[in-house]
Coordinates of C-alpha atoms in Angstrom, one line a residue:
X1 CA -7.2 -24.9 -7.3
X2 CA -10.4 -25.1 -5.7
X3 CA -14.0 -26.3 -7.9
X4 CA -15.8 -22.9 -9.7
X5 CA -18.8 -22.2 -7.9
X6 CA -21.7 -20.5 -9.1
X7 CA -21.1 -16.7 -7.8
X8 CA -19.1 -16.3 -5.0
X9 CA -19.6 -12.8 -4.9
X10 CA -23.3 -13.3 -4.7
X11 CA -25.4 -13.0 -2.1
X12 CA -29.3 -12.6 -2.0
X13 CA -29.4 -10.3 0.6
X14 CA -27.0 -8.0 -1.4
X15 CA -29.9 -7.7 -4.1
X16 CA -30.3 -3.6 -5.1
X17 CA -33.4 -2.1 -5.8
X18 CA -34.7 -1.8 -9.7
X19 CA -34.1 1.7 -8.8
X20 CA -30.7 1.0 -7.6
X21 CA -30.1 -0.9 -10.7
X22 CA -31.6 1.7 -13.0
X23 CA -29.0 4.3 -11.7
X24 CA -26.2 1.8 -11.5
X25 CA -26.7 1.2 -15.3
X26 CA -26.6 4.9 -16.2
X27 CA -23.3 5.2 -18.7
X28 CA -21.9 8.5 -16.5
X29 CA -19.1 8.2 -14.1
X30 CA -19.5 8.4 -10.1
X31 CA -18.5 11.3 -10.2
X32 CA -21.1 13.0 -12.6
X33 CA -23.4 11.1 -10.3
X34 CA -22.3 12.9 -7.2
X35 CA -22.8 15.9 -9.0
X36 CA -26.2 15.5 -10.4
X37 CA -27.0 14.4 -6.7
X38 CA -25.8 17.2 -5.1
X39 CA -27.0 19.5 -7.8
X40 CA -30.2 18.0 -7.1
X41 CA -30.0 18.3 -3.5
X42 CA -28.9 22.0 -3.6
X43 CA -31.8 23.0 -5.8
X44 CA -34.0 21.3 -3.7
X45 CA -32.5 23.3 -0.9
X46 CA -32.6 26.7 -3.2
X47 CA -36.4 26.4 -3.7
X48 CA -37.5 25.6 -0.3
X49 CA -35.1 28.8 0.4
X50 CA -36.6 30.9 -2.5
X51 CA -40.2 29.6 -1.0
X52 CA -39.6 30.7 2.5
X53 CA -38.0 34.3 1.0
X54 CA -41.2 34.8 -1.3
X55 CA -43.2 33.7 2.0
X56 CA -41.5 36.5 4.0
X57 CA -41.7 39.6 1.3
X58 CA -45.5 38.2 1.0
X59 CA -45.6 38.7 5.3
X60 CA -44.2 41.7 5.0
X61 CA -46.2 43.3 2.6
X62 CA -49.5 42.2 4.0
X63 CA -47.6 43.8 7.4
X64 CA -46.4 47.4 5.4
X65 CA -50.4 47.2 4.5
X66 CA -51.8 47.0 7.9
X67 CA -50.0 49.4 9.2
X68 CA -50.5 52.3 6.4
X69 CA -53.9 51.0 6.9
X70 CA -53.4 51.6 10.4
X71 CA -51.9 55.1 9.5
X72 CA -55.2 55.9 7.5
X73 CA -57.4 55.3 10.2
X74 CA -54.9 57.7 12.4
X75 CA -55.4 60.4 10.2
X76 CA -59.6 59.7 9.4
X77 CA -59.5 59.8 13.5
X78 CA -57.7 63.2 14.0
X79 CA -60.2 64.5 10.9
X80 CA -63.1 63.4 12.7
X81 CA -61.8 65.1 16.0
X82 CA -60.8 68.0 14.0
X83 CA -64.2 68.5 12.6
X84 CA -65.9 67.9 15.6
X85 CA -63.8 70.6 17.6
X86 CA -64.4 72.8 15.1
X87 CA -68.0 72.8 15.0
X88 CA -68.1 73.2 18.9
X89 CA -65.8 76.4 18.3
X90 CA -68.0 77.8 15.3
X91 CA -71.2 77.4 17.8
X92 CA -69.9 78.8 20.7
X93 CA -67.9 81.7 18.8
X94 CA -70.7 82.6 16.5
X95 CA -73.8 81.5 18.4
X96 CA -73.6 80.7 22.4
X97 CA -71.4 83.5 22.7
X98 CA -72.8 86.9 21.5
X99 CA -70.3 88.7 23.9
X100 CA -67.6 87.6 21.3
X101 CA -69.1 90.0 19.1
X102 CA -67.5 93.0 20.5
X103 CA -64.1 90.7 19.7
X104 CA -62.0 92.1 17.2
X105 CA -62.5 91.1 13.7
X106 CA -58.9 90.1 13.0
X107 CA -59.1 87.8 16.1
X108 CA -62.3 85.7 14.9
X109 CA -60.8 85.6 11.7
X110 CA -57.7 83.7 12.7
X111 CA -59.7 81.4 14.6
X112 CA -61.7 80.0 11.8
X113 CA -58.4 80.1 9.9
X114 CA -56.8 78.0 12.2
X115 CA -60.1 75.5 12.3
X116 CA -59.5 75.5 8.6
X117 CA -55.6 74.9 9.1
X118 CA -56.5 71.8 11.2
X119 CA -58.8 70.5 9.1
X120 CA -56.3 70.8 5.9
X121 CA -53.5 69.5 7.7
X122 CA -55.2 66.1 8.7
X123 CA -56.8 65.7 5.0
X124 CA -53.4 66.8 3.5
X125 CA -51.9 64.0 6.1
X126 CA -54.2 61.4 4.7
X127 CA -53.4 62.1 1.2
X128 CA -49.5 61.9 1.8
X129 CA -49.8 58.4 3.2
X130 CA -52.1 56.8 0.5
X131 CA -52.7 57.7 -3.1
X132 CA -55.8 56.2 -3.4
X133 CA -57.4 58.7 -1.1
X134 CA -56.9 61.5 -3.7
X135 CA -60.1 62.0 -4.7
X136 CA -61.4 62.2 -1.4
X137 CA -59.1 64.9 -0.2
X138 CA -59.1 66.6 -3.3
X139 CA -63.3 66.9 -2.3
X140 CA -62.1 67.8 1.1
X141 CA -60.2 70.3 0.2
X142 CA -62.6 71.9 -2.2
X143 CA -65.2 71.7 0.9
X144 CA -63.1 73.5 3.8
X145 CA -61.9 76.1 0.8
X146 CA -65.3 77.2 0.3
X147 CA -66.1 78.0 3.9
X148 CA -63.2 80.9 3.8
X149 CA -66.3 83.3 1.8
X150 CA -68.9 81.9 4.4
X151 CA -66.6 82.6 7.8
X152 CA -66.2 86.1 6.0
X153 CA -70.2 86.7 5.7
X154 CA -70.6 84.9 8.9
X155 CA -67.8 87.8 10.5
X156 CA -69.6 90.8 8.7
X157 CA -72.6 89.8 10.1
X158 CA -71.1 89.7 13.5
X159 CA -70.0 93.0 13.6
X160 CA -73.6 94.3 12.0
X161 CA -75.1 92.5 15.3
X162 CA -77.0 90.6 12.6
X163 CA -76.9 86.8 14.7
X164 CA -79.8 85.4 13.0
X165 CA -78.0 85.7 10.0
X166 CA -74.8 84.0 11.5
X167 CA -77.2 81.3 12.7
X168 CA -78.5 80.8 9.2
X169 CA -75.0 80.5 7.7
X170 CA -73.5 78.4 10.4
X171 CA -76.3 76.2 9.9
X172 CA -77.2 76.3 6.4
X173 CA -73.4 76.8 5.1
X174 CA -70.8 75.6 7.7
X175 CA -72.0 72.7 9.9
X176 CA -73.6 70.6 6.7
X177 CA -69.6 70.8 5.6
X178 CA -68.0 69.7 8.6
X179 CA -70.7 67.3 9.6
X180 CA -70.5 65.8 6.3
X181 CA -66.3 65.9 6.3
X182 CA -67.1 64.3 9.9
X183 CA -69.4 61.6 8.8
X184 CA -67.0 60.8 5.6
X185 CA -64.0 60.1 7.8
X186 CA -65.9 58.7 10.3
X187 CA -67.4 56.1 7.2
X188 CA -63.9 55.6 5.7
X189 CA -62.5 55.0 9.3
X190 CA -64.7 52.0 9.4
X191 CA -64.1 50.7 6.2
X192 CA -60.2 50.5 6.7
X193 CA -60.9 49.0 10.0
X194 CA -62.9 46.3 8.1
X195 CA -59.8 46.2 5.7
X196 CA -57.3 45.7 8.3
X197 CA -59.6 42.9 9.6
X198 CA -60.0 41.0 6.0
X199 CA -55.9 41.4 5.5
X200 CA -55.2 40.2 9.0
X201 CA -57.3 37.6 8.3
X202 CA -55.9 36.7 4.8
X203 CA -52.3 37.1 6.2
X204 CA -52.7 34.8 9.2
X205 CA -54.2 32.3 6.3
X206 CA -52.0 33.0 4.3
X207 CA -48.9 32.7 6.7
X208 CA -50.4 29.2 7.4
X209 CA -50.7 27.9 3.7
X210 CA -46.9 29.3 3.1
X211 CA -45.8 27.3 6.6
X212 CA -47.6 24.1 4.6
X213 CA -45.5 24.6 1.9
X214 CA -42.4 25.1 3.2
X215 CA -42.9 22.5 5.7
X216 CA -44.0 20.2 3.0
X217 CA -41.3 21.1 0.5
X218 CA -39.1 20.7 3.5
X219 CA -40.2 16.8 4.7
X220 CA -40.1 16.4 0.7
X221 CA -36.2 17.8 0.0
X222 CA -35.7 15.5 2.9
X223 CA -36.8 12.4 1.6
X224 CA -35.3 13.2 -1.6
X225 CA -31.9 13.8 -0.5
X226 CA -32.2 11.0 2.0
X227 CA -33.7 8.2 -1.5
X228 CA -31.1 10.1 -3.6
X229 CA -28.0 9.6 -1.2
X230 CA -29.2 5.8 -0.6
X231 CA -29.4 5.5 -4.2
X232 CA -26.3 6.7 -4.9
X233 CA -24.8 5.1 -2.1
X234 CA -26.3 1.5 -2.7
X235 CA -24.7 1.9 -6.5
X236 CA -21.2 2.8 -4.7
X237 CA -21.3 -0.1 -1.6
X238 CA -23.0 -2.4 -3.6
X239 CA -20.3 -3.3 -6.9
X240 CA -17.5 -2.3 -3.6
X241 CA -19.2 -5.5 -1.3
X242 CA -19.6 -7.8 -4.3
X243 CA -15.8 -7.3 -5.5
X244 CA -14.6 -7.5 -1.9
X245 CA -16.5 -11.1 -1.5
X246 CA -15.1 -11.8 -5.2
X247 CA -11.5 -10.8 -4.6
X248 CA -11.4 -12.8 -1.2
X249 CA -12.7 -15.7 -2.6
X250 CA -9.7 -15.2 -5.3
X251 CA -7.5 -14.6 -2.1
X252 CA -8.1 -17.7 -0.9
X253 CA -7.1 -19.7 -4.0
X254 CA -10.5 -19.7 -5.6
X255 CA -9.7 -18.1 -8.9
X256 CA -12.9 -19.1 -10.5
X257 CA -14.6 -16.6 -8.9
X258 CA -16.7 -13.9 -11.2
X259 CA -18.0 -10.9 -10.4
X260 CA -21.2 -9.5 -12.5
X261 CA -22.8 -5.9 -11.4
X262 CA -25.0 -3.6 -13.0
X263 CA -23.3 -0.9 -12.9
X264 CA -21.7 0.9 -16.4
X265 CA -19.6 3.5 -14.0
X266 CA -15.6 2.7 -12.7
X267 CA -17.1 0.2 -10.6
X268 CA -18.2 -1.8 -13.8
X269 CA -14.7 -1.3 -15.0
X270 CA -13.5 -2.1 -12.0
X271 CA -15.6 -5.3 -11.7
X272 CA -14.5 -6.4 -15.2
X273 CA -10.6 -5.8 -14.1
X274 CA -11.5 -8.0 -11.2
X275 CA -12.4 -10.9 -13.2
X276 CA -9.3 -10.6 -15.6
X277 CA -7.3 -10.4 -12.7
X278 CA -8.9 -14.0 -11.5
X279 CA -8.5 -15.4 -15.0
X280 CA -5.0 -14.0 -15.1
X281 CA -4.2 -15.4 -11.4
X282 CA -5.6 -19.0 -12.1
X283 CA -3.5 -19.4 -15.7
X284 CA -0.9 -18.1 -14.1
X285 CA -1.8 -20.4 -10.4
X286 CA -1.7 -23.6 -13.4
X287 CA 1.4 -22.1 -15.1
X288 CA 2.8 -22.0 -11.6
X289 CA 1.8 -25.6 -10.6
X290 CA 3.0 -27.0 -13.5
X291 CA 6.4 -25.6 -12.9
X292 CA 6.6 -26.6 -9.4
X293 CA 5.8 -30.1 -10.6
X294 CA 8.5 -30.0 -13.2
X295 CA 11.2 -28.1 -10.6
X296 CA 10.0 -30.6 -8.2
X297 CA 11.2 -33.7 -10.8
X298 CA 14.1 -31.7 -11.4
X299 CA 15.0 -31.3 -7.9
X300 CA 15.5 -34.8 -7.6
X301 CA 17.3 -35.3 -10.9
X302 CA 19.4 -32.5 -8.9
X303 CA 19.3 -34.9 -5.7
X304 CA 20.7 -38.1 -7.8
X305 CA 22.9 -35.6 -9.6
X306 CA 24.5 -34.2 -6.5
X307 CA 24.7 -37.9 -4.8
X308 CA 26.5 -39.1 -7.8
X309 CA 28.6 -36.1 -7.4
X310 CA 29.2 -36.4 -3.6
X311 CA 30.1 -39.9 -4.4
X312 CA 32.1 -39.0 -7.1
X313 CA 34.2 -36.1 -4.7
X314 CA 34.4 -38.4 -1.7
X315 CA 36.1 -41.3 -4.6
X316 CA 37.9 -38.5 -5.9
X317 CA 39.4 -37.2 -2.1
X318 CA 40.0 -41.2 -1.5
X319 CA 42.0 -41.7 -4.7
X320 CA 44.0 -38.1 -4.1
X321 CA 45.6 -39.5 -0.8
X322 CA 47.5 -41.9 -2.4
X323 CA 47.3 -41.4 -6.3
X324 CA 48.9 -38.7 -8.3
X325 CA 47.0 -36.4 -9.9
X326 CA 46.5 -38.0 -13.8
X327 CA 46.3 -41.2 -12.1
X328 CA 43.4 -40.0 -10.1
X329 CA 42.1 -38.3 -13.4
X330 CA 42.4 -41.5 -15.4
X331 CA 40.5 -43.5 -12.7
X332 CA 37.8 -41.3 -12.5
X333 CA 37.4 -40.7 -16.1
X334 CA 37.0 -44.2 -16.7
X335 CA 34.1 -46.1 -17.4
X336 CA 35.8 -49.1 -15.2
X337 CA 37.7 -46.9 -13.3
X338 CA 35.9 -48.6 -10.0
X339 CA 37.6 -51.8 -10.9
X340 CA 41.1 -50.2 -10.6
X341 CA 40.6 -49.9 -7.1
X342 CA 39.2 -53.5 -6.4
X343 CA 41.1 -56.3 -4.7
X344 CA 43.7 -58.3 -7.4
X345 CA 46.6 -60.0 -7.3
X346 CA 49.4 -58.0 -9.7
X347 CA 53.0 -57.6 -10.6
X348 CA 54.0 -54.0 -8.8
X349 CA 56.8 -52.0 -7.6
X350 CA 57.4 -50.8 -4.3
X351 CA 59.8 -48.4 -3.4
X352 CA 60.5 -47.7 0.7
X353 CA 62.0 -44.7 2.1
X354 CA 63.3 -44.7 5.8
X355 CA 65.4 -42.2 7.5
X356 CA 68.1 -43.4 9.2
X357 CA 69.0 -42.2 12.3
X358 CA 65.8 -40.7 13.3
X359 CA 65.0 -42.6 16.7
X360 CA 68.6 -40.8 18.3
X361 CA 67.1 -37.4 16.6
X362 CA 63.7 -37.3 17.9
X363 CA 65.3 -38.5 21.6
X364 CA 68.4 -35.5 20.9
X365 CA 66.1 -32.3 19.6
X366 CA 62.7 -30.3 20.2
X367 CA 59.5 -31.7 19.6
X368 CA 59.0 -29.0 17.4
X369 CA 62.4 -29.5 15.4
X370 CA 61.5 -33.0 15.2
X371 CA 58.1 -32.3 13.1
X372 CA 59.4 -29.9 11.1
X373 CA 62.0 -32.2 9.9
X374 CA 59.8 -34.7 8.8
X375 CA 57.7 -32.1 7.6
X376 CA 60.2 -30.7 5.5
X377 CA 61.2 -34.3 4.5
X378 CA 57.6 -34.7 3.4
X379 CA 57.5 -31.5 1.8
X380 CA 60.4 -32.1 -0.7
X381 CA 59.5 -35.7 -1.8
X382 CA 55.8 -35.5 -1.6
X383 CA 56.2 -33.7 -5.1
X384 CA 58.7 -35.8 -6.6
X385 CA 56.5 -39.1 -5.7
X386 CA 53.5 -37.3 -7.3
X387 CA 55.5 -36.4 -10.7
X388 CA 56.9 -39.9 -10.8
X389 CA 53.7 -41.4 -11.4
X390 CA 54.2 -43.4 -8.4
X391 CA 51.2 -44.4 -5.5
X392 CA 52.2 -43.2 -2.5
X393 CA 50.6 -45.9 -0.2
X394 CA 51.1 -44.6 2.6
X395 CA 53.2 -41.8 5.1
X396 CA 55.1 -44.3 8.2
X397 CA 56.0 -41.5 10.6
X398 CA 60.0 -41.5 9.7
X399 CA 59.4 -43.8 6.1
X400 CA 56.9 -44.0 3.1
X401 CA 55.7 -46.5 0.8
X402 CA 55.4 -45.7 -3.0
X403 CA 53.6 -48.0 -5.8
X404 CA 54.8 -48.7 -9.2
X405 CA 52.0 -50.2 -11.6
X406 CA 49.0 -50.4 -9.1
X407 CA 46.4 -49.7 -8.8
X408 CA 46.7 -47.9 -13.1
X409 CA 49.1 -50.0 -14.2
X410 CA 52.1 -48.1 -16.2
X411 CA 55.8 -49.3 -18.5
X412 CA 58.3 -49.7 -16.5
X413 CA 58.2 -49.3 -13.3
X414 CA 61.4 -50.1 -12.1
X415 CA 63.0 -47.7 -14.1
X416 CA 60.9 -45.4 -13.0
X417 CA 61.0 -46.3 -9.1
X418 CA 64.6 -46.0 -9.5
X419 CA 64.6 -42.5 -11.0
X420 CA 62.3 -41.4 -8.0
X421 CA 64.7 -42.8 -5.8
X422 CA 67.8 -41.1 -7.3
X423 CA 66.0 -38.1 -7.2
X424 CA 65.3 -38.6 -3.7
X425 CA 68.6 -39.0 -2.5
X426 CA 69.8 -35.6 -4.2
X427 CA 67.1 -33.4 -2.7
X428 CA 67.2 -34.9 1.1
X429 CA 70.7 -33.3 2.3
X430 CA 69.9 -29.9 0.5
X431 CA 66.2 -30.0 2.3
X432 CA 67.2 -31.2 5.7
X433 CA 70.2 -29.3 6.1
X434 CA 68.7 -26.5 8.3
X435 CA 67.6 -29.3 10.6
X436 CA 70.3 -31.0 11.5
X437 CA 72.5 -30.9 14.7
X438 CA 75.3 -32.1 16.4
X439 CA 73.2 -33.7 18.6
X440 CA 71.6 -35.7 15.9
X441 CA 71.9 -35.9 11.8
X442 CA 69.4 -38.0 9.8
X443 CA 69.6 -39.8 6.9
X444 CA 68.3 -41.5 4.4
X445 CA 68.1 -45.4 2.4
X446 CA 65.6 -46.4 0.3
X447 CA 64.7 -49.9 -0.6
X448 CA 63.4 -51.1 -4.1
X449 CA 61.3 -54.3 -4.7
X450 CA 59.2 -56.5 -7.3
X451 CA 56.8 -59.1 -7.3
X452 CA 53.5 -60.2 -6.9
X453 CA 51.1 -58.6 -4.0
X454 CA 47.8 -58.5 -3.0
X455 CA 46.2 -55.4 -4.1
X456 CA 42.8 -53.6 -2.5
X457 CA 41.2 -50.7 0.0
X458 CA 41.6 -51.4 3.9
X459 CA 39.9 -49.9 6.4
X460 CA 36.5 -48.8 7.3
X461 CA 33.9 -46.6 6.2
X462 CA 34.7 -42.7 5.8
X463 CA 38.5 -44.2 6.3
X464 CA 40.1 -45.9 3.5
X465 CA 43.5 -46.6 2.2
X466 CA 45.1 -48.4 -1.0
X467 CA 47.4 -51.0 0.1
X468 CA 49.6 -53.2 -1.4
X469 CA 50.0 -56.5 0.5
X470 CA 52.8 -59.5 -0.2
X471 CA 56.5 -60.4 -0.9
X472 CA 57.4 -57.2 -2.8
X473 CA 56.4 -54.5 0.2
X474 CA 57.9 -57.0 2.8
X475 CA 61.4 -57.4 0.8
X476 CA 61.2 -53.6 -0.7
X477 CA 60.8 -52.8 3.9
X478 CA 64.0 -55.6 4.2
X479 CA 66.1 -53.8 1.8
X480 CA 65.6 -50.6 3.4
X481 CA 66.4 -51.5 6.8
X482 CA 69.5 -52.7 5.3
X483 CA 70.7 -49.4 3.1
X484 CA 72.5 -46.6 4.5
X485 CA 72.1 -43.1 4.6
X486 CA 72.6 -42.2 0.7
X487 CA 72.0 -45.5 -0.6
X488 CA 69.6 -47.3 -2.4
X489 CA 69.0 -51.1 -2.7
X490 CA 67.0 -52.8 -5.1
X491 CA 66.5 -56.8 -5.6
X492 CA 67.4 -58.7 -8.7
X493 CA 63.9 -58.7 -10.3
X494 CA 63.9 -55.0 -10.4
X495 CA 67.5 -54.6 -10.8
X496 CA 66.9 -56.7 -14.5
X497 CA 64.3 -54.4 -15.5
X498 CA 66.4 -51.2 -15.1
X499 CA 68.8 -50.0 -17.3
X500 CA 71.4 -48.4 -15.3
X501 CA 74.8 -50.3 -14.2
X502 CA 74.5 -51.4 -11.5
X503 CA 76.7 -52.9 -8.7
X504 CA 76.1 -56.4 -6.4
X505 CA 75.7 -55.8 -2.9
X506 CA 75.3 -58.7 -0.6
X507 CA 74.2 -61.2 0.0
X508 CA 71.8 -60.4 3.2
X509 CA 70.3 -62.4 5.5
X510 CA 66.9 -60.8 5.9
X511 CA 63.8 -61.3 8.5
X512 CA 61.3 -63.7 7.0
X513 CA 63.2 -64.8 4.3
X514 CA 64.5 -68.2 3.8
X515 CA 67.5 -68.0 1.4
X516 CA 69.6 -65.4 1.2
X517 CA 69.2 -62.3 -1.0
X518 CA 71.1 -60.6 -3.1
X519 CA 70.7 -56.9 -3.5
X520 CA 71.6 -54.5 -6.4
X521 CA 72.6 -50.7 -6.2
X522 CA 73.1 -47.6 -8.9
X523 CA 77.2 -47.4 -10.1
X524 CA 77.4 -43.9 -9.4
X525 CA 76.6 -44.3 -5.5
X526 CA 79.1 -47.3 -5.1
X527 CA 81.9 -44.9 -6.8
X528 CA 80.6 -42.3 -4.4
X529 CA 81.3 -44.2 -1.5

């Protein structure tokens, strides 16, 4: 495990902003954070929207104003023309044009009425588009109403011919009214007009202070959402970059690594789960360790363990090919069972087997008959060998070799070479009866002997056999040769050893020997033959 360092998450470039930290320390989650933010944002956004709204009913009231304004001055206009073309009609009518006289008096009179309709309408105009004219027209009104009596003197007069008199009133009682109607909407014409100017004027201000403001609150919501969204953001990517750097460094095997933010949100949690999860990791890296160590020595106590078995098998297979099965047991379940196997000089027992007639079978049959008679031969006194107790040294092709007392020594060996052979005899015929012919027959003799022999493994390595060497296996081999099919021959040491009566046979001249030998077989085969 690598050496702790001081902050491998740190870095100075990766340094938030007080700010930053202030808002990192707040104890709300990131989400509640989000939502103030955006709250924030959206009012921001709801004011500059209200601002621009109250900007725009503010425009279009100062607009609504200029043109009833607009309206007024209309209406003062058309009063003025009104007035005016009613005092060119009352001077023409009733004074530049006598001849009217002779008019009828209905016909004059609906003339001035319908001056005095025109008049009325305009000022009842004005007064239907703005309220605060009321007063004015209500004067107005009360003016052109009080010329009805004068047009009547100024018609009776006509028709008396009296036209001084209808100068007097035109000019003492009519054209004072209208010039003075004239001269008022002329006067209030001008005002409005300097109205209209003074609101156009404050509007186009106006308009220009709300553009500030919007424009200002505009640049500001901005900046605000743009400061709030890095705020928020540095307190997100901030923790996230310091607990990435933190949970590499634990990713590649540094679990001393420690990460410390700010920040009292999930990423604070989070931090603090990212430093158990190092301390966690580098126990358990140590726990770990250890155990490899220890399943390291363990694996080679399993090594020596498995060697000593191997060795143990491979003795075991070894022992198997030529020692029955508790005699392979004993070996190997003795402390000294190695020295059972060891070259020595000792007493034994051999016992060979031959078939006789085998050479003319193997010349007179199949190759395939041929092996399964020896197979079958091998088959049936392979487990009487192994029951005996007896070593089998070795197969010869048509003949075996079998071991009395070597290499586990055991009472009475003769007796019980002898019982093997007996046993022998009585299940050859019965096996090998499906396999013989005219052509050929086999038999079988069997030769017993006892004496000292050299004792040991032969061979090389990854092939080695048990062998017994000496007098005994060469006699045991002499005898053999010598018995016929269904006998068994056995030499006077082991004939003394056996219980059994026995018979003399002999005495036989045999290869390598120097004196004569006598041989010994079972009563019951001499009375047989």
């Amino acid at each position: 495990m690598q050496k702790p360092s001081k902050d491998d998450a740190f870095h100075p470039r990766a340094r938030p902003t007080p700010v930053v930290r202030a808002v990192a320390r707040l104890g709300i989650s990131i989400r509640v954070k989000l939502l103030i933010a955006f709250l924030g944002m959206t009012g921001l956004m709801t004011v500059i929207a209200f601002l621009g709204l109250a900007t725009l009913r503010q425009s279009n009231a100062r607009t609504e104003a200029l043109i009833e304004s607009q309206q007024r001055i209309e209406i003062y206009d058309r009063i003025y023309l009104s007035t005016n073309d009613a005092l060119g009609f009352g001077v023409s009518s009733a004074v530049a044009n006598p001849v009217r006289s002779s008019a009828p008096a209905g016909q004059l009179i609906n003339e001035m009425n319908d001056l005095f309709r025109i008049i009325a309408r305009a000022v009842h105009t004005l007064g239907g588009a703005q309220s605060v004219e009321g007063a004015r027209v209500a004067e107005f009104h009360a003016q052109i109403s009080s010329l009805r009596l004068v047009a009547f003197e100024i018609l009776q007069a006509r028709k008396a011919g009296e036209f001084d008199r209808v100068r007097t009133l035109m000019n003492t009682q009519v054209l004072p009214v209208f010039q003075k109607i004239q001269r008022s909407a002329y006067t209030r014409s001008t005002e409005i007009s300097e109205e209209m100017k003074n609101q156009a004027t404050e509007t186009r201000l106006a308009y220009e202070r709300a553009r500030r403001i919007v424009l200002i609150a505009s640049v500001s919501a901005v900046l605000l959402s743009l400061f709030a969204g890095y705020v928020i953001s540095s307190t997100i990517i901030w923790p996230v970059e310091r607990i990435g750097r933190t949970l590499s460094s634990v990713a590649s095997g540094n679990f001393d690594a420690r990460v410390q933010v700010p920040n009292q949100d999930e990423f604070g949690t989070l931090a603090e789960d990212a430093n158990t999860m190092s301390d966690k990791l580098g126990k358990l890296y140590d726990k770990v360790h250890a155990q490899r160590d220890q399943l390291a020595n363990w694996n080679r106590d399993l090594e020596h363990r498995v060697a000593r078995q191997v060795e143990e098998i491979s003795r075991s297979n070894r022992l198997r090919r030529f020692l029955p099965k508790q005699v392979t047991e004993l070996i190997l379940s003795a402390e000294d069972g190695a020295d059972l196997l060891s070259s020595r000089r000792g007493l034994v027992t051999v016992l060979f087997a031959d078939l006789r007639g085998f050479t003319a079978y193997a010349n007179a049959v199949d190759p395939e008959r041929v092996i399964a008679a020896l197979n079958a031969f091998h088959a049936t006194v392979g487990p009487l060998i192994e029951h005996s107790g007896g070593t089998l040294e070795r197969f010869l092709g048509d003949g075996l070799m079998v071991l009395f007392n070597a290499p586990a020594p055991c009472e009475e060996p003769g007796e019980k070479a002898l019982a093997l052979a007996c046993e022998m005899q009585a299940a050859f015929h019965p096996a090998l009866r499906p396999f013989q012919s005219d052509a050929g027959r086999l038999g079988l003799g069997i030769g017993i002997a006892t004496g000292q022999a050299t004792l040991g493994q032969i061979g090389f390595e990854g092939r080695l056999d048990y062998a017994a060497i000496g007098t005994a296996p060469n006699l045991a081999a002499r005898l053999c040769n010598q018995a016929r099919d269904g006998q068994i021959l056995m030499c006077e040491i082991t004939a003394q050893g056996v219980t059994p009566s026995l018979n003399r046979v002999g005495p036989f001249d045999l290869k390598g020997m120097t004196d004569p030998v006598m041989a010994y077989e079972p009563e019951r085969r001499a009375e047989s033959l």
